Backbone as JSON, one array per atom type, in Angstrom:
{
  "sequence": "FVEYIFGWKGIGELLVNALNNYDFPVVMGCILTIAFLFLLINILVDIVYGWIDPRIRYQTAKN",
  "N": [[-8.04, -21.49, 2.01], [-5.56, -22.42, 1.81], [-6.05, -24.34, 4.38], [-7.8, -26.19, 3.14], [-5.46, -27.41, 0.87], [-3.51, -28.48, 2.06], [-4.25, -29.34, 4.05], [-3.57, -28.52, 7.17], [-4.64, -27.07, 10.11], [-5.87, -24.05, 11.0], [-7.29, -20.57, 11.39], [-9.11, -19.84, 10.22], [-11.02, -22.15, 9.81], [-10.77, -22.83, 12.53], [-12.51, -20.69, 13.65], [-15.23, -21.4, 11.58], [-16.07, -23.56, 13.52], [-16.22, -22.67, 15.72], [-18.22, -21.09, 15.43], [-20.66, -22.62, 14.96], [-20.65, -23.97, 17.11], [-21.63, -22.65, 18.61], [-19.56, -21.13, 20.29], [-18.72, -18.67, 21.85], [-16.98, -16.84, 22.89], [-14.5, -17.43, 21.39], [-14.94, -16.82, 18.64], [-15.2, -14.35, 19.2], [-12.84, -14.11, 19.7], [-10.96, -14.32, 17.81], [-11.6, -12.94, 15.78], [-11.34, -10.22, 17.32], [-8.76, -11.08, 16.92], [-7.91, -11.21, 13.68], [-8.53, -8.88, 13.06], [-6.8, -6.96, 14.63], [-4.44, -8.43, 13.01], [-5.09, -7.42, 10.05], [-4.93, -4.68, 10.18], [-2.45, -4.38, 11.75], [-0.47, -5.95, 9.61], [-1.44, -3.41, 7.37], [-0.72, -1.05, 8.45], [2.55, -1.59, 8.07], [2.31, -2.11, 5.22], [2.14, 0.52, 4.32], [4.66, 1.7, 6.11], [6.57, 0.54, 4.47], [5.96, 1.8, 1.9], [6.82, 3.78, 1.64], [9.5, 3.74, 2.05], [10.26, 2.28, 0.3], [9.25, 4.54, -2.41], [10.29, 7.54, -1.68], [8.78, 9.66, -2.48], [6.06, 9.67, -1.1], [6.39, 10.09, 1.36], [5.94, 11.29, 4.74], [5.48, 14.68, 4.79], [6.68, 18.07, 6.01], [5.28, 21.11, 5.89], [7.37, 23.83, 5.1], [8.01, 27.02, 5.78]],
  "CA": [[-7.68, -22.02, 1.26], [-4.78, -23.09, 2.33], [-6.17, -25.33, 4.79], [-8.03, -27.46, 2.42], [-5.2, -28.2, 0.35], [-1.92, -28.17, 2.29], [-4.57, -29.88, 5.39], [-3.61, -27.22, 8.08], [-5.62, -26.18, 10.89], [-5.77, -22.67, 11.42], [-8.34, -19.87, 11.98], [-10.63, -20.28, 9.49], [-11.47, -23.48, 10.55], [-11.49, -22.54, 14.32], [-13.85, -19.52, 13.12], [-16.0, -21.94, 11.48], [-16.17, -24.41, 13.73], [-16.83, -22.15, 16.75], [-19.65, -20.68, 15.49], [-21.18, -23.92, 14.64], [-21.11, -24.56, 18.31], [-22.13, -21.17, 19.27], [-18.69, -20.54, 21.08], [-18.71, -16.37, 21.5], [-15.84, -15.86, 23.1], [-13.42, -17.88, 20.43], [-15.58, -16.22, 17.81], [-14.72, -12.81, 19.55], [-10.93, -13.49, 20.16], [-10.83, -15.34, 16.4], [-12.17, -11.98, 14.86], [-10.06, -9.3, 17.42], [-7.0, -11.4, 15.93], [-8.33, -11.0, 12.11], [-8.6, -7.37, 13.24], [-5.31, -6.79, 15.06], [-3.59, -8.42, 11.94], [-5.08, -6.62, 9.33], [-4.27, -3.78, 10.43], [-0.75, -4.46, 11.57], [-0.07, -5.61, 7.92], [-1.37, -2.01, 6.4], [0.52, -0.17, 8.87], [3.93, -2.18, 7.62], [2.84, -1.72, 4.21], [2.52, 2.12, 4.8], [5.68, 2.03, 5.92], [7.49, 0.04, 3.25], [5.86, 2.03, 0.44], [7.15, 5.31, 2.39], [10.58, 3.18, 2.3], [10.57, 2.2, -1.58], [9.21, 5.62, -2.93], [10.46, 8.27, -1.44], [7.73, 11.0, -2.7], [5.22, 9.69, -0.51], [6.82, 10.59, 2.51], [4.95, 12.87, 5.01], [6.87, 15.94, 4.5], [6.01, 19.49, 6.9], [5.73, 22.32, 4.88], [8.43, 24.73, 4.89], [7.34, 28.23, 5.57]],
  "C": [[-6.59, -23.47, 1.78], [-4.87, -24.1, 3.6], [-6.41, -26.72, 4.56], [-6.57, -28.2, 1.78], [-3.66, -28.62, 1.05], [-2.71, -29.21, 4.16], [-4.39, -29.35, 7.42], [-4.78, -27.42, 8.7], [-5.0, -24.9, 11.63], [-6.8, -21.75, 11.96], [-9.22, -19.58, 11.4], [-11.43, -21.42, 9.92], [-11.89, -23.42, 11.87], [-12.48, -21.76, 14.31], [-15.06, -20.5, 12.77], [-16.72, -22.54, 12.6], [-17.17, -23.87, 15.3], [-17.78, -21.22, 16.72], [-21.01, -21.28, 15.32], [-21.47, -24.17, 16.35], [-21.15, -23.51, 19.45], [-20.56, -20.84, 20.64], [-18.07, -19.21, 21.39], [-17.24, -16.18, 21.67], [-14.12, -16.49, 22.58], [-14.1, -17.52, 19.43], [-14.59, -14.76, 17.77], [-13.16, -12.48, 19.25], [-10.22, -13.82, 18.55], [-10.85, -13.36, 15.35], [-11.79, -10.53, 15.88], [-8.42, -9.47, 16.7], [-6.94, -11.03, 14.44], [-7.76, -9.69, 12.22], [-7.22, -6.7, 13.29], [-4.47, -6.93, 13.53], [-3.65, -7.64, 10.71], [-4.58, -4.96, 9.59], [-2.65, -3.09, 11.22], [0.05, -4.5, 9.87], [-0.47, -4.27, 6.94], [-0.74, -0.9, 7.16], [2.31, -0.52, 8.72], [3.72, -1.83, 5.74], [2.38, -0.07, 3.97], [3.61, 2.35, 4.63], [6.59, 1.35, 4.74], [6.95, 1.05, 1.99], [6.46, 3.2, 0.27], [8.9, 5.01, 1.93], [10.8, 2.69, 0.77], [10.11, 3.25, -2.4], [9.12, 6.24, -1.99], [9.17, 9.48, -1.2], [6.51, 10.9, -2.21], [4.83, 9.36, 0.51], [5.52, 11.38, 3.17], [6.09, 13.92, 5.13], [6.34, 17.22, 5.39], [6.65, 20.21, 5.78], [6.68, 23.17, 5.31], [7.94, 25.99, 4.7], [8.85, 29.44, 5.79]]
}
């Protein structure tokens, strides 16, 4: 979306061009990068949620 509006080359266009040219190492690298960023963002969101709302923090059972 941003690539079309601002004309910036991005990972989406790189992935599409690599798929069209059967450049599988680039495709695998793009998919690995996207998966890593997805995991990193989800971990950061979990940490921020715990910081914003202390009720959802991990608590150990006190016996």
